Amino acid sequence: MTMTQALNSALAVMMARDDGVMVLGEDVGYFGGVFRVTAGLQEKFGKHRCFDTPITECGIIGAAIGMAAYGLRPVPEIQFADYIYPGLDQIISEAARIRYRSAGDFTCPITIRLPFGGGIFGGQTHSQSPESLFTHISGVKTVVPSNPHDAKGLLIAAIEDNDPVIFMEPKRCYNGPFDGYYDRPAKSWAGHPDAEVDEGYYRVPLGKARIVREGQDLTVLAYGTMVHVTRQVLAEHGIDGELIDLRTLVPLDIETIETSVKKTGRCMIVHEATRTSGFGAELSALVQERCFYHLEAPIERVTGFDTPYPHSLEWSYFPGPIRIGEALARLMRG
Amino acid sequence: MAKSGKTDTAAPPNRPGLTFHVPEPPFRPGDAVDYSFLDIPPPDRIPRPDETVEARQVHDLAYGLVRVLGDDHEASGSWDPRLDPAMLLRMLRKMALLRAFDDRMFRAQRQGKTSFYLKSTGEEAVAIGAALALDREDMCFPSYRQQGILLARDYPLVRMIDQIYSNRDDPLFGRQLPILYSAREYGFFTLSGNLTTQYPQAVGWAMASAAKGDTRIAATWCGEGSTSEGDFHNALTFAAVYNAPCVFNVVNNQYAISTYPGFAGSERTTFAARAIGYGIPGIRVDGNDILAVWSATRWAADRARLNLGPTLIELFTYRAEAHSTSDDPSVYRSAQERQEWPLGDPITRLKRHCIARGIWDLERQEAMDLEVASEVASAQKEAETHGILGHGLHQPDTTMFQDVFEHMPWHLREQCEQAIRERALKWPERP
């Protein structure tokens, strides 16, 4: 399956298992979503279970919170992560706080799906990676799959989770893994081992990273599209790096990270999002605090630049093979 | 550096200059008060339409003022719900209890027993009238000035005071600012400090109820100032689109802290009239007339229950006291406003009606006032055995870290251990 199909399958599986699971968002109903993630769900489960909404992100999230308070398990979609901002008050002040402020009297088991990330000539408002806005909020979980198998298992786990989950889908990888070489023909998921997706129900637990590639020379912390880009760069440089796909940013799998960095003594953090106060800063601080005496070189952060996401200069902006390669070289020298 | 390629364009000559309009309230401190500009109609000027009425047909309701209790203290007109004496006296008692509760808790704040309080004086009819007209199973999404809903639904006073004191029996473990109650079992949604966020949530709850073929409806409240929030628009749009069984209440108490309703747009329209543009019937009600509040709420609830969709009720009232214990209204409004307010006091009006109907007298009123005061006093006394803010041990520090998530993740466990360590150092006598 592609990641799109895997996500669609996760939604269908959960809608069949639990009649409280409701899919709502702009164009998700009859049309099946601008990225086809919700295709066929309305036809299969009815308009009461999968429906189109007015174009108001805070209305979508606010209504989903109310539906969750009633006892349902809504899965709202925000068409692009770049458009989540009008919904932030409902996420930060409400969804994230309801269990806490009511001492468990009310809960908010919603999963907000957000297509995010660049590499698609999306320009300023179809390319952003706002994950650090969510990781900074106490009370929400942030999940980022990188492949079809994880996308389905993580989405099922997110829907079943009793806390609000921000589920960020790297849209550059909807149809195939992207290794950073924008000038080569796009790859499809066909034949990729992580694209073998079970038709039925399975979970990938939240809060658990995956070691994509074991290695001795350094540890790479990445998520989303950057997992594929980094994997390619490591192979090109012939470096025996340990590549960790974080999968969940909050709660973070600190154990896997700590064990790996203590083994390798070097750490590179890669994300598409802008650098300053990005999630990489948190990762860097944690590694520094916990692995300081094992570090043989300064921690490297490879990220997007601190600018809005540009259109024509996309491939200068995107943290691709050159930027990652330079960071690798600095790390291995140190 | 590169420069943007913009050039100045000269303004065309001979155009009149624009003027910038900033609304100004009718009265400021020291001003004489004259409310003659308000149109206060007699009870039956706007007859009660059938529940099936459409939004475009309710201009009279939205721009007028629905009343039941006239200046003669008689109930009349087609909105008269003809409630039995037991219900009238229940309303009277609940309103008296609420006023006594507010007075007592206000003093408790002044005595330093809590950090904050917020009264609903003058608006007792709004919360109690509505709560008594709704079914006990209907879910309320209130703002912070509808504590009357809890009283109307017989929520224990001691528990409310425990919350206000953040003491060791506080059901919310001292996490929330006083008065931001949560009471699921009483159909009272957890209060947020963020204004109007509850509006789309109420709609979502109502949508869920409808999607599941349930019979319960949702009701929500905000102040007139908070209608300016985007969530007001989102909620009305959603409710109209999905025909959500939801009752919207806008408590127009003439003030949003220091600003009069002109800053929420009242110079040009009523808040009830806004609903019409969404295709939702809007009805403007004398908020100090509990019979009108009850009647309008029941009308709206019946519409929702008949799958006729949402209704918006503007409750025209007056915030008789300060916004909160942190506010001094004498610096922004005329002291005469309260006594000149043409819709009077909700408790006095119902009392006079009950007396006029021969089911009540001043002697019984006096006895009831004493009873509710002592009910509050004894609840307060009991709550104080559980501690007051800052005195005595309240919750263990672990409770600060619980309920952020269903299960505490490692980073919160680490921080929790830190808090416990720090506590032992700060207060070695009570670790």
mmCIF file with all atom_site columns, C-alpha atoms in Angstrom, chain A residues 19 22 48 51-54 56 58-60 62-63 65-67 69-70 72 89-90 93-94 98-106 138-141 162-163 250-252 254 286 290, chain B residues 139 171-173 175-176 182-184 188-192 194 197 200-201 204-205 207-209 211-212 214 216 231 234 237-238 241-242 399-400 402-406 409-411 414:
data_model
loop_
_atom_site.group_PDB
_atom_site.id
_atom_site.type_symbol
_atom_site.label_atom_id
_atom_site.label_alt_id
_atom_site.label_comp_id
_atom_site.label_asym_id
_atom_site.label_entity_id
_atom_site.label_seq_id
_atom_site.pdbx_PDB_ins_code
_atom_site.Cartn_x
_atom_site.Cartn_y
_atom_site.Cartn_z
_atom_site.occupancy
_atom_site.B_iso_or_equiv
_atom_site.pdbx_formal_charge
_atom_site.auth_seq_id
_atom_site.auth_comp_id
_atom_site.auth_asym_id
_atom_site.auth_atom_id
_atom_site.pdbx_PDB_model_num
ATOM 1  C CA . ASP A 1 19  ? -18.956 3.271  15.775 1.00 0.00 ? 19  ASP A CA 1
ATOM 2  C CA . MET A 1 22  ? -16.118 9.890  13.106 1.00 0.00 ? 22  MET A CA 1
ATOM 3  C CA . HIS A 1 48  ? -23.138 10.366 9.797  1.00 0.00 ? 48  HIS A CA 1
ATOM 4  C CA . PHE A 1 51  ? -18.737 14.206 6.541  1.00 0.00 ? 51  PHE A CA 1
ATOM 5  C CA . ASP A 1 52  ? -17.655 17.474 4.986  1.00 0.00 ? 52  ASP A CA 1
ATOM 6  C CA . THR A 1 53  ? -17.379 20.551 7.179  1.00 0.00 ? 53  THR A CA 1
ATOM 7  C CA . PRO A 1 54  ? -17.495 24.300 6.745  1.00 0.00 ? 54  PRO A CA 1
ATOM 8  C CA . THR A 1 56  ? -13.226 26.793 9.727  1.00 0.00 ? 56  THR A CA 1
ATOM 9  C CA . CYS A 1 58  ? -11.308 26.192 14.911 1.00 0.00 ? 58  CYS A CA 1
ATOM 10 C CA . GLY A 1 59  ? -14.872 25.129 14.216 1.00 0.00 ? 59  GLY A CA 1
ATOM 11 C CA . ILE A 1 60  ? -13.675 21.681 13.117 1.00 0.00 ? 60  ILE A CA 1
ATOM 12 C CA . GLY A 1 62  ? -14.025 22.774 18.528 1.00 0.00 ? 62  GLY A CA 1
ATOM 13 C CA . ALA A 1 63  ? -16.840 20.568 17.281 1.00 0.00 ? 63  ALA A CA 1
ATOM 14 C CA . ILE A 1 65  ? -13.843 18.330 21.113 1.00 0.00 ? 65  ILE A CA 1
ATOM 15 C CA . GLY A 1 66  ? -17.565 18.535 21.833 1.00 0.00 ? 66  GLY A CA 1
ATOM 16 C CA . MET A 1 67  ? -18.153 15.238 20.043 1.00 0.00 ? 67  MET A CA 1
ATOM 17 C CA . ALA A 1 69  ? -16.962 15.089 25.304 1.00 0.00 ? 69  ALA A CA 1
ATOM 18 C CA . TYR A 1 70  ? -20.172 13.332 24.271 1.00 0.00 ? 70  TYR A CA 1
ATOM 19 C CA . LEU A 1 72  ? -17.268 9.750  20.416 1.00 0.00 ? 72  LEU A CA 1
ATOM 20 C CA . ASP A 1 89  ? -6.795  27.998 20.638 1.00 0.00 ? 89  ASP A CA 1
ATOM 21 C CA . GLN A 1 90  ? -9.077  24.986 20.588 1.00 0.00 ? 90  GLN A CA 1
ATOM 22 C CA . SER A 1 93  ? -6.530  25.885 25.550 1.00 0.00 ? 93  SER A CA 1
ATOM 23 C CA . GLU A 1 94  ? -9.104  23.149 25.234 1.00 0.00 ? 94  GLU A CA 1
ATOM 24 C CA . ILE A 1 98  ? -9.695  19.194 29.287 1.00 0.00 ? 98  ILE A CA 1
ATOM 25 C CA . ARG A 1 99  ? -8.579  16.050 31.103 1.00 0.00 ? 99  ARG A CA 1
ATOM 26 C CA . TYR A 1 100 ? -6.310  18.059 33.386 1.00 0.00 ? 100 TYR A CA 1
ATOM 27 C CA . ARG A 1 101 ? -8.599  20.936 34.196 1.00 0.00 ? 101 ARG A CA 1
ATOM 28 C CA . SER A 1 102 ? -11.576 18.656 34.826 1.00 0.00 ? 102 SER A CA 1
ATOM 29 C CA . ALA A 1 103 ? -9.481  16.100 36.745 1.00 0.00 ? 103 ALA A CA 1
ATOM 30 C CA . GLY A 1 104 ? -10.532 13.408 34.298 1.00 0.00 ? 104 GLY A CA 1
ATOM 31 C CA . ASP A 1 105 ? -14.211 14.369 34.509 1.00 0.00 ? 105 ASP A CA 1
ATOM 32 C CA . PHE A 1 106 ? -14.085 14.983 30.738 1.00 0.00 ? 106 PHE A CA 1
ATOM 33 C CA . SER A 1 138 ? 1.390   19.908 27.650 1.00 0.00 ? 138 SER A CA 1
ATOM 34 C CA . GLY A 1 139 ? -1.424  17.462 27.097 1.00 0.00 ? 139 GLY A CA 1
ATOM 35 C CA . VAL A 1 140 ? -1.198  16.579 23.412 1.00 0.00 ? 140 VAL A CA 1
ATOM 36 C CA . LYS A 1 141 ? 0.778   13.790 21.787 1.00 0.00 ? 141 LYS A CA 1
ATOM 37 C CA . ASN A 1 162 ? -7.636  8.438  25.084 1.00 0.00 ? 162 ASN A CA 1
ATOM 38 C CA . ASP A 1 163 ? -5.650  11.663 24.749 1.00 0.00 ? 163 ASP A CA 1
ATOM 39 C CA . VAL A 1 250 ? 5.696   13.414 22.524 1.00 0.00 ? 250 VAL A CA 1
ATOM 40 C CA . PRO A 1 251 ? 5.944   11.219 24.478 1.00 0.00 ? 251 PRO A CA 1
ATOM 41 C CA . LEU A 1 252 ? 9.464   10.677 23.227 1.00 0.00 ? 252 LEU A CA 1
ATOM 42 C CA . ILE A 1 254 ? 14.171  8.680  25.298 1.00 0.00 ? 254 ILE A CA 1
ATOM 43 C CA . LEU A 1 286 ? 18.049  16.076 25.962 1.00 0.00 ? 286 LEU A CA 1
ATOM 44 C CA . ARG A 1 290 ? 21.844  12.665 29.240 1.00 0.00 ? 290 ARG A CA 1
ATOM 45 C CA . MET B 2 139 ? -25.489 19.120 28.560 1.00 0.00 ? 139 MET B CA 1
ATOM 46 C CA . PRO B 2 171 ? -12.669 17.838 42.996 1.00 0.00 ? 171 PRO B CA 1
ATOM 47 C CA . LEU B 2 172 ? -10.255 19.512 40.560 1.00 0.00 ? 172 LEU B CA 1
ATOM 48 C CA . PHE B 2 173 ? -7.210  19.059 42.835 1.00 0.00 ? 173 PHE B CA 1
ATOM 49 C CA . ARG B 2 175 ? -5.580  22.892 39.376 1.00 0.00 ? 175 ARG B CA 1
ATOM 50 C CA . GLN B 2 176 ? -8.210  25.391 38.334 1.00 0.00 ? 176 GLN B CA 1
ATOM 51 C CA . SER B 2 182 ? -16.507 20.857 36.132 1.00 0.00 ? 182 SER B CA 1
ATOM 52 C CA . ALA B 2 183 ? -19.418 18.542 36.864 1.00 0.00 ? 183 ALA B CA 1
ATOM 53 C CA . ARG B 2 184 ? -20.085 15.915 34.247 1.00 0.00 ? 184 ARG B CA 1
ATOM 54 C CA . PHE B 2 188 ? -22.028 20.972 33.414 1.00 0.00 ? 188 PHE B CA 1
ATOM 55 C CA . PHE B 2 189 ? -19.063 21.025 31.042 1.00 0.00 ? 189 PHE B CA 1
ATOM 56 C CA . THR B 2 190 ? -15.610 21.904 32.384 1.00 0.00 ? 190 THR B CA 1
ATOM 57 C CA . LEU B 2 191 ? -15.233 25.685 32.390 1.00 0.00 ? 191 LEU B CA 1
ATOM 58 C CA . SER B 2 192 ? -12.394 27.256 30.472 1.00 0.00 ? 192 SER B CA 1
ATOM 59 C CA . ASN B 2 194 ? -10.724 31.102 27.226 1.00 0.00 ? 194 ASN B CA 1
ATOM 60 C CA . THR B 2 197 ? -14.374 28.129 23.129 1.00 0.00 ? 197 THR B CA 1
ATOM 61 C CA . PRO B 2 200 ? -18.380 25.149 18.986 1.00 0.00 ? 200 PRO B CA 1
ATOM 62 C CA . GLN B 2 201 ? -17.869 22.421 21.575 1.00 0.00 ? 201 GLN B CA 1
ATOM 63 C CA . GLY B 2 204 ? -20.127 19.264 18.469 1.00 0.00 ? 204 GLY B CA 1
ATOM 64 C CA . TRP B 2 205 ? -21.813 17.652 21.456 1.00 0.00 ? 205 TRP B CA 1
ATOM 65 C CA . MET B 2 207 ? -24.076 16.978 16.558 1.00 0.00 ? 207 MET B CA 1
ATOM 66 C CA . ALA B 2 208 ? -22.888 13.816 18.282 1.00 0.00 ? 208 ALA B CA 1
ATOM 67 C CA . SER B 2 209 ? -26.205 13.453 20.086 1.00 0.00 ? 209 SER B CA 1
ATOM 68 C CA . ALA B 2 211 ? -25.698 11.500 14.928 1.00 0.00 ? 211 ALA B CA 1
ATOM 69 C CA . LYS B 2 212 ? -26.349 8.826  17.546 1.00 0.00 ? 212 LYS B CA 1
ATOM 70 C CA . ASP B 2 214 ? -30.082 10.404 21.119 1.00 0.00 ? 214 ASP B CA 1
ATOM 71 C CA . ARG B 2 216 ? -30.496 14.983 24.565 1.00 0.00 ? 216 ARG B CA 1
ATOM 72 C CA . ASP B 2 231 ? -15.711 30.850 17.879 1.00 0.00 ? 231 ASP B CA 1
ATOM 73 C CA . ASN B 2 234 ? -17.776 29.128 13.906 1.00 0.00 ? 234 ASN B CA 1
ATOM 74 C CA . THR B 2 237 ? -22.115 28.300 11.173 1.00 0.00 ? 237 THR B CA 1
ATOM 75 C CA . PHE B 2 238 ? -21.652 24.700 12.273 1.00 0.00 ? 238 PHE B CA 1
ATOM 76 C CA . VAL B 2 241 ? -25.056 23.631 8.632  1.00 0.00 ? 241 VAL B CA 1
ATOM 77 C CA . TYR B 2 242 ? -25.813 20.472 10.624 1.00 0.00 ? 242 TYR B CA 1
ATOM 78 C CA . THR B 2 399 ? -1.619  15.441 41.468 1.00 0.00 ? 399 THR B CA 1
ATOM 79 C CA . MET B 2 400 ? -0.033  18.350 39.573 1.00 0.00 ? 400 MET B CA 1
ATOM 80 C CA . GLN B 2 402 ? -1.578  13.509 36.822 1.00 0.00 ? 402 GLN B CA 1
ATOM 81 C CA . ASP B 2 403 ? -4.258  13.877 34.143 1.00 0.00 ? 403 ASP B CA 1
ATOM 82 C CA . VAL B 2 404 ? -2.021  15.804 31.764 1.00 0.00 ? 404 VAL B CA 1
ATOM 83 C CA . PHE B 2 405 ? -2.296  12.502 29.920 1.00 0.00 ? 405 PHE B CA 1
ATOM 84 C CA . GLU B 2 406 ? -4.187  9.350  30.801 1.00 0.00 ? 406 GLU B CA 1
ATOM 85 C CA . PRO B 2 409 ? 4.958   9.696  30.499 1.00 0.00 ? 409 PRO B CA 1
ATOM 86 C CA . TRP B 2 410 ? 8.607   9.527  31.566 1.00 0.00 ? 410 TRP B CA 1
ATOM 87 C CA . HIS B 2 411 ? 9.283   13.247 31.345 1.00 0.00 ? 411 HIS B CA 1
ATOM 88 C CA . GLU B 2 414 ? 10.937  12.815 36.218 1.00 0.00 ? 414 GLU B CA 1
#
